[in-house]
mmCIF file of N, CA and C in Angstrom:
data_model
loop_
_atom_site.group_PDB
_atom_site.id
_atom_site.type_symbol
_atom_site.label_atom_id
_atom_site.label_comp_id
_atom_site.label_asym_id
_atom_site.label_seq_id
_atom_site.Cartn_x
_atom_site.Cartn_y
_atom_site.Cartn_z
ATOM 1 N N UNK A 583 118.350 120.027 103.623
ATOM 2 C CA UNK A 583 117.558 120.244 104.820
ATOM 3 C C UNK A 583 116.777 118.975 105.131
ATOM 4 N N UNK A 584 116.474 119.268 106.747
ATOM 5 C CA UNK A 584 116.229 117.589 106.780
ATOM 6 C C UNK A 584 114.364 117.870 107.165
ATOM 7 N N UNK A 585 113.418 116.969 107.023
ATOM 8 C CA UNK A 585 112.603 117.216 107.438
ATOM 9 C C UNK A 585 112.441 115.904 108.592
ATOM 10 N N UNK A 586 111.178 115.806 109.970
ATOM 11 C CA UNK A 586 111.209 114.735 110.512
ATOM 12 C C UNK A 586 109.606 114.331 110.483
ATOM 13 N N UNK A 587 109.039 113.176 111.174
ATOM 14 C CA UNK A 587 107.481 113.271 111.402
ATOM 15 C C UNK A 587 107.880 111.989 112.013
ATOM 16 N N UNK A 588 106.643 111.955 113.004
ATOM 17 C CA UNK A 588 106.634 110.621 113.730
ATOM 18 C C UNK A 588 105.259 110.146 112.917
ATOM 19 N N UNK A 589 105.535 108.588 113.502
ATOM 20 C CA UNK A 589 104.678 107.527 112.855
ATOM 21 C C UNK A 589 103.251 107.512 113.142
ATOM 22 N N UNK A 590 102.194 106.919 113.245
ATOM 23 C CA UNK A 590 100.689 107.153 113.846
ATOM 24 C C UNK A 590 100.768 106.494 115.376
ATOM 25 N N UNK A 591 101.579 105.502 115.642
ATOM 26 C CA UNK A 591 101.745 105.198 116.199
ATOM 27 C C UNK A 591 103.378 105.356 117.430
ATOM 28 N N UNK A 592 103.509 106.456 116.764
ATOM 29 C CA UNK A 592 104.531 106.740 117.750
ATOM 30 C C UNK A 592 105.825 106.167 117.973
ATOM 31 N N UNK A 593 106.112 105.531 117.583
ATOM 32 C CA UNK A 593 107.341 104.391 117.711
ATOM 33 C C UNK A 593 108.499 104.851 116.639
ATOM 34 N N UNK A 594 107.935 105.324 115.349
ATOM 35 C CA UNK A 594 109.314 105.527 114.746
ATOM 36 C C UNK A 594 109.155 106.857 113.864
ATOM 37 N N UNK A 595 110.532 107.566 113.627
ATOM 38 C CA UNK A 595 110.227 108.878 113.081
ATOM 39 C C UNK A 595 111.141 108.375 111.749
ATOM 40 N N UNK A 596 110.901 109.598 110.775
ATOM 41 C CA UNK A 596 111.777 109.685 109.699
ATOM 42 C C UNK A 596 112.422 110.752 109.453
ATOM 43 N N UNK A 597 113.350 110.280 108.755
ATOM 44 C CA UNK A 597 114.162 111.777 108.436
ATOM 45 C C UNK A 597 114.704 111.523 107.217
ATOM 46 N N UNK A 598 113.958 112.323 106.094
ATOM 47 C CA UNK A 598 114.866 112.507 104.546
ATOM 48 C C UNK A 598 114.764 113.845 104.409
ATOM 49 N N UNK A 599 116.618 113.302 104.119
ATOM 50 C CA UNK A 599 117.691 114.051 103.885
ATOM 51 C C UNK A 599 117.758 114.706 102.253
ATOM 52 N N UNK A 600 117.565 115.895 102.214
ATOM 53 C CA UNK A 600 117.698 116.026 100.383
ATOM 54 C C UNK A 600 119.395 116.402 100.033
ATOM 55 N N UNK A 601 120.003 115.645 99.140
ATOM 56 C CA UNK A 601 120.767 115.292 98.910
ATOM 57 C C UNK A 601 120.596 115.493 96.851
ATOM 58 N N UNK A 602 121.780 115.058 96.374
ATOM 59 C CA UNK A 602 121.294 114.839 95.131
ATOM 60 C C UNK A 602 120.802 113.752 94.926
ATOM 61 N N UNK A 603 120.178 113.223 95.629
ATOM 62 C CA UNK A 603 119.316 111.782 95.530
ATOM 63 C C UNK A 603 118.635 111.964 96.914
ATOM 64 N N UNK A 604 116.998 111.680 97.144
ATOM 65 C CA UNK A 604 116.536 111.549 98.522
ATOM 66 C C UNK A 604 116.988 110.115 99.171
ATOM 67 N N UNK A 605 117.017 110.848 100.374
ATOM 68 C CA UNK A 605 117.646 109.136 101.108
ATOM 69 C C UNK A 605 116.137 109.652 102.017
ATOM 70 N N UNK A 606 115.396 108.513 102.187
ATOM 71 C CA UNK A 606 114.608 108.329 104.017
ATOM 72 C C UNK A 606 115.377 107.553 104.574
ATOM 73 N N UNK A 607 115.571 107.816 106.238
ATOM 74 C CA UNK A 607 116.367 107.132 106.934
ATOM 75 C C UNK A 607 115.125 106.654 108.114
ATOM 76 N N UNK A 608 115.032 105.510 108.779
ATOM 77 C CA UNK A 608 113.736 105.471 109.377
ATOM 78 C C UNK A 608 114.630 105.219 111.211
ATOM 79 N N UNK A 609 114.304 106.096 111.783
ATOM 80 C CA UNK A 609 114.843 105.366 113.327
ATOM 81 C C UNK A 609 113.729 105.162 114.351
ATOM 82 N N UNK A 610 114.122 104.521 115.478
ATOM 83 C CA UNK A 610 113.029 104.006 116.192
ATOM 84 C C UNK A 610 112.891 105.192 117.340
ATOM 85 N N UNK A 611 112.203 105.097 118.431
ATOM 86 C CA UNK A 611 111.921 106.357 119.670
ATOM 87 C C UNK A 611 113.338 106.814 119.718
ATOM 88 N N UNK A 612 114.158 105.746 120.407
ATOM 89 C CA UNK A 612 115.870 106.144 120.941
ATOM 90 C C UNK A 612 116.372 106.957 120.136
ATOM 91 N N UNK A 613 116.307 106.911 118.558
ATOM 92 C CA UNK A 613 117.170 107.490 118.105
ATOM 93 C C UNK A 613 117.681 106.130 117.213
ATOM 94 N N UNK A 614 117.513 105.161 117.087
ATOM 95 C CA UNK A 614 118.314 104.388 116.313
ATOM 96 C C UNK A 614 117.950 103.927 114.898
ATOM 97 N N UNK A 615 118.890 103.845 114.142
ATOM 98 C CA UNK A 615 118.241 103.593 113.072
ATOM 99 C C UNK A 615 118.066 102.768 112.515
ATOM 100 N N UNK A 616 116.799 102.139 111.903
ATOM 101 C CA UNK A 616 115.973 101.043 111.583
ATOM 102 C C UNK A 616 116.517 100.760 110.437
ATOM 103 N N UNK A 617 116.205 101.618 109.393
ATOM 104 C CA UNK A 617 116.285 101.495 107.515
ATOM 105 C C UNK A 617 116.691 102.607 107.057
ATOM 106 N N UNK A 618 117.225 102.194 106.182
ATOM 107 C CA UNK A 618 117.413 103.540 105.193
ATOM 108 C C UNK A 618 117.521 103.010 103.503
ATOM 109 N N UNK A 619 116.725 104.018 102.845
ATOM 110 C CA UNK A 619 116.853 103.587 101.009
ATOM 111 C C UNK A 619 116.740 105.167 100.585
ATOM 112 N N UNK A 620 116.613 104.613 99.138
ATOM 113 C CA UNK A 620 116.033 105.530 98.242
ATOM 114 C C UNK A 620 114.988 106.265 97.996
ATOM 115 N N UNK A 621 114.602 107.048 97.760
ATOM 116 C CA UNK A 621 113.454 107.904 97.710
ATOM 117 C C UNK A 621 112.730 108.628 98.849
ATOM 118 N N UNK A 622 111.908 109.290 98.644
ATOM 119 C CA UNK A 622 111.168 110.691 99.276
ATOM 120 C C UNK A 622 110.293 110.014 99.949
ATOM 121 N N UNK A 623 109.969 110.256 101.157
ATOM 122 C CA UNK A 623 109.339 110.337 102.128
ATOM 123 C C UNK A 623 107.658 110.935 101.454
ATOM 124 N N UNK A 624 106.619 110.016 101.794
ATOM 125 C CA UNK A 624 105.662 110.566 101.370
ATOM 126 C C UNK A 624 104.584 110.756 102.671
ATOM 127 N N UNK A 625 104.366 109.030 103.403
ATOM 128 C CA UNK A 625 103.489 108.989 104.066
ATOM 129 C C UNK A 625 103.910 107.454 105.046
ATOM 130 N N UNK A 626 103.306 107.319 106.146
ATOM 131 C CA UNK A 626 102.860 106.083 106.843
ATOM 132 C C UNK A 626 102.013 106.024 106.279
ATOM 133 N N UNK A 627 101.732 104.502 106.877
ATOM 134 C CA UNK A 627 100.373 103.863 106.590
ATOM 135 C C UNK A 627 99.430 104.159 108.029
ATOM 136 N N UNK A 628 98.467 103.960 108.106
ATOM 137 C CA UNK A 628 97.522 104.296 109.523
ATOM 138 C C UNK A 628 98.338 103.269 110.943
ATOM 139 N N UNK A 629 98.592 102.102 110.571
ATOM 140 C CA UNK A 629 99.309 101.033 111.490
ATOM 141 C C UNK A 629 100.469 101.561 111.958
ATOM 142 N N UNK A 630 101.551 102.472 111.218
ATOM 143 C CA UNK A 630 102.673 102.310 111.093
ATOM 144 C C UNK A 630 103.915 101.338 110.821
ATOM 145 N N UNK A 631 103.210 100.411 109.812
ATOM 146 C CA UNK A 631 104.031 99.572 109.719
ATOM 147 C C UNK A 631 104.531 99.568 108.526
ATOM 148 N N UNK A 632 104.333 100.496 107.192
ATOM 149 C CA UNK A 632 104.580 100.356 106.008
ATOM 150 C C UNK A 632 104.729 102.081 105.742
ATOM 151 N N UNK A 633 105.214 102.032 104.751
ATOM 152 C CA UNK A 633 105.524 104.093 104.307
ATOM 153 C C UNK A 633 105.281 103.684 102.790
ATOM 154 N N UNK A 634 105.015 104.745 102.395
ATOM 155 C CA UNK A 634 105.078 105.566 100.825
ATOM 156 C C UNK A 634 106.380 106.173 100.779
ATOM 157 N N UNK A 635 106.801 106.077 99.554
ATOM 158 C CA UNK A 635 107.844 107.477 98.766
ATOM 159 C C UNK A 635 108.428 107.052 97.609
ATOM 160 N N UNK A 636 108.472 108.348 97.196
ATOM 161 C CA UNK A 636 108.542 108.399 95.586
ATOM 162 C C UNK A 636 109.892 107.805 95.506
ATOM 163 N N UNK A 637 109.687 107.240 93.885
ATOM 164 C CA UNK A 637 111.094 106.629 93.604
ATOM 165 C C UNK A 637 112.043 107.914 93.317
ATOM 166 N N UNK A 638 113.244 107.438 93.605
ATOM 167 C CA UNK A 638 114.373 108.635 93.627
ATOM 168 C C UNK A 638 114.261 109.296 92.547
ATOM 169 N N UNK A 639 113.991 110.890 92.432
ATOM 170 C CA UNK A 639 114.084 111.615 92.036
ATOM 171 C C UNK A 639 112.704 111.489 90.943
ATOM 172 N N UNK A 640 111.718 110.361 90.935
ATOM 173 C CA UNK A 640 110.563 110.437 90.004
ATOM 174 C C UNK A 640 109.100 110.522 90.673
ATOM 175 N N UNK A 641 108.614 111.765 90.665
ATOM 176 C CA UNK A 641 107.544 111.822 91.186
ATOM 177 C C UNK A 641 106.417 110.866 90.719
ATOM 178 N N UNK A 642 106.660 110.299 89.494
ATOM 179 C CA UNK A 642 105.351 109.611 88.996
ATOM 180 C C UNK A 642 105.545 107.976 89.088
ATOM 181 N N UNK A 643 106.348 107.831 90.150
ATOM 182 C CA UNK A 643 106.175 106.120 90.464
ATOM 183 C C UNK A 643 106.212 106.364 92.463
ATOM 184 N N UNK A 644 105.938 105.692 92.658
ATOM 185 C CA UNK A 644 105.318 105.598 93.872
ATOM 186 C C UNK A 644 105.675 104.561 94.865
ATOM 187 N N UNK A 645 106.683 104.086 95.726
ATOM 188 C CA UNK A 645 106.819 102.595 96.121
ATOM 189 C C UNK A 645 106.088 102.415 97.647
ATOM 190 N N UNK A 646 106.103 100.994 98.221
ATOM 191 C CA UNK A 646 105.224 100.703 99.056
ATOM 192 C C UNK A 646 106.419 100.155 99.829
ATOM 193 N N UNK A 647 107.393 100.297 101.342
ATOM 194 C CA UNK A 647 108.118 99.989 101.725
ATOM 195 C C UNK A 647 107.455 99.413 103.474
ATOM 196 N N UNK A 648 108.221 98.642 103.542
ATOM 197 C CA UNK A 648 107.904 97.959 105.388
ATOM 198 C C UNK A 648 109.198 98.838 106.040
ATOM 199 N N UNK A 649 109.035 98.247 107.201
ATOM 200 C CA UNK A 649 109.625 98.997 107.809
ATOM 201 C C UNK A 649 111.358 98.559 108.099
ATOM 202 N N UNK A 650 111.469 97.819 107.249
ATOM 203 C CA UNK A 650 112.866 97.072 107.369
ATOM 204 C C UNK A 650 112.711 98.164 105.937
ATOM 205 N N UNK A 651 112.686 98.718 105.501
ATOM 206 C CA UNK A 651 113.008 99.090 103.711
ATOM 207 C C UNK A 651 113.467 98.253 103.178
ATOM 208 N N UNK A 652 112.299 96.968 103.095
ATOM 209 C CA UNK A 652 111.855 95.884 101.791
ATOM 210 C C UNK A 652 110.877 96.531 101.066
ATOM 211 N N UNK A 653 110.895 96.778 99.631
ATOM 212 C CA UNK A 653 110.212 97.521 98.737
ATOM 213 C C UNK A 653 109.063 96.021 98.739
ATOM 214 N N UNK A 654 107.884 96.544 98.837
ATOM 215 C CA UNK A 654 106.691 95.701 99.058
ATOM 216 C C UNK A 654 105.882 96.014 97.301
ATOM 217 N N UNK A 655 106.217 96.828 96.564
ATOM 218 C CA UNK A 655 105.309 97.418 95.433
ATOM 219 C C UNK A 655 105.867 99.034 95.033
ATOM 220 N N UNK A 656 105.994 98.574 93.557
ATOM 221 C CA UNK A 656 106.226 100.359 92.767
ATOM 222 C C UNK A 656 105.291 100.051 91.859
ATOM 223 N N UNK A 657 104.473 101.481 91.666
ATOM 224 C CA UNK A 657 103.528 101.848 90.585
ATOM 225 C C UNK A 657 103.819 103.025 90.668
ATOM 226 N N UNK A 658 103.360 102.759 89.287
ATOM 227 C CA UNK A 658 103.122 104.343 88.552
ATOM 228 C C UNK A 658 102.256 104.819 89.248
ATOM 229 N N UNK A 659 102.165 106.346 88.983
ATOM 230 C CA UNK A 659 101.529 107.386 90.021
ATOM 231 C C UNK A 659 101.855 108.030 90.963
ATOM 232 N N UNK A 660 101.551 109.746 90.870
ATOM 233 C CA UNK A 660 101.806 109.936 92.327
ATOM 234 C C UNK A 660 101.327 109.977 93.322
ATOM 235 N N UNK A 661 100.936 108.956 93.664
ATOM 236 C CA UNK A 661 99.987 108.373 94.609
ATOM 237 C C UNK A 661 100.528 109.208 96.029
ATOM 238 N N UNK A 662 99.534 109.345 96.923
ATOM 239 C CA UNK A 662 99.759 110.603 98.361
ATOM 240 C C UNK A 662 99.657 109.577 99.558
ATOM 241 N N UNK A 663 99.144 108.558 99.676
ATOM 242 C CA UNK A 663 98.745 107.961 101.451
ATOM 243 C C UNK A 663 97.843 106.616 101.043
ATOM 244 N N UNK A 664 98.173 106.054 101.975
ATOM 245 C CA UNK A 664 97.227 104.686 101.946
ATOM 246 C C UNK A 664 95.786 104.927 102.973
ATOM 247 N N UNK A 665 95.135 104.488 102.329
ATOM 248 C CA UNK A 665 93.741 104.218 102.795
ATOM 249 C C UNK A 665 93.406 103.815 104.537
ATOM 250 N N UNK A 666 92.881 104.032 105.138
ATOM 251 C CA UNK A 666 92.740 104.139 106.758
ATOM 252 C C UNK A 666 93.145 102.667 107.105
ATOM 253 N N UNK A 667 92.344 102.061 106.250
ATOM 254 C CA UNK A 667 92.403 100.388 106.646
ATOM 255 C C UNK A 667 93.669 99.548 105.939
ATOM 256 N N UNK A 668 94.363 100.501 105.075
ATOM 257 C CA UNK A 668 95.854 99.797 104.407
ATOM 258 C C UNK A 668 95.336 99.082 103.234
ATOM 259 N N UNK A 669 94.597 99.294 103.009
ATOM 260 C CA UNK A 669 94.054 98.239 101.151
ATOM 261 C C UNK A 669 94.131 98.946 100.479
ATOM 262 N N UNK A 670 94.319 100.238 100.385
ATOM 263 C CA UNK A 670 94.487 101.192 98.945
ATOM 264 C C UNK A 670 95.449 102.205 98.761
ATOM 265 N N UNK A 671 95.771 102.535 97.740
ATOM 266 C CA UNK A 671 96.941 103.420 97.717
ATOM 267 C C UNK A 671 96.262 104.254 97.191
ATOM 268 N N UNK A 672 96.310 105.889 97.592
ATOM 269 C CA UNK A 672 95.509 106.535 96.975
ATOM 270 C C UNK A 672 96.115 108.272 96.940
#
């Protein structure tokens, strides 16, 4: 089942797909699609320019992706949303 959510800013939605592995797929207003990787869909950032989601299939690491899905940072934790102003993962 697929779930969707648009960005804070409106411009791009997501859609992960559960699969035996989560895929997020990221597309822009049209419909087109931007990125796609590994792992669960957690959160935007307030900008919309960066997302959260868990590494595939491990709730207790956490990665920090742009919007091309260039992995920017994985930590441990299951960290939920970044901070209003984008400096914290929390």
């Amino acid at each position: 089942m697929a779930t969707e959510q648009r960005s804070p800013d409106d411009t791009t939605r997501y859609r992960a797909a559960a699969q035996r592995t989560a895929i997020t797929r990221l597309y822009d207003a049209s419909g087109r699609e931007l990125a796609h990787f590994e792992g669960e869909f957690i959160s935007f950032s307030q900008d919309g320019q960066s997302l959260l989601a868990y590494a595939d299939g491990d709730y207790s690491i956490t990665q920090l992706y742009d919007l091309a899905g260039n992995k920017l940072a994985s930590l441990n934790g299951g960290f939920r949303k970044l901070s209003q102003d984008g400096r914290w993962i929390i």
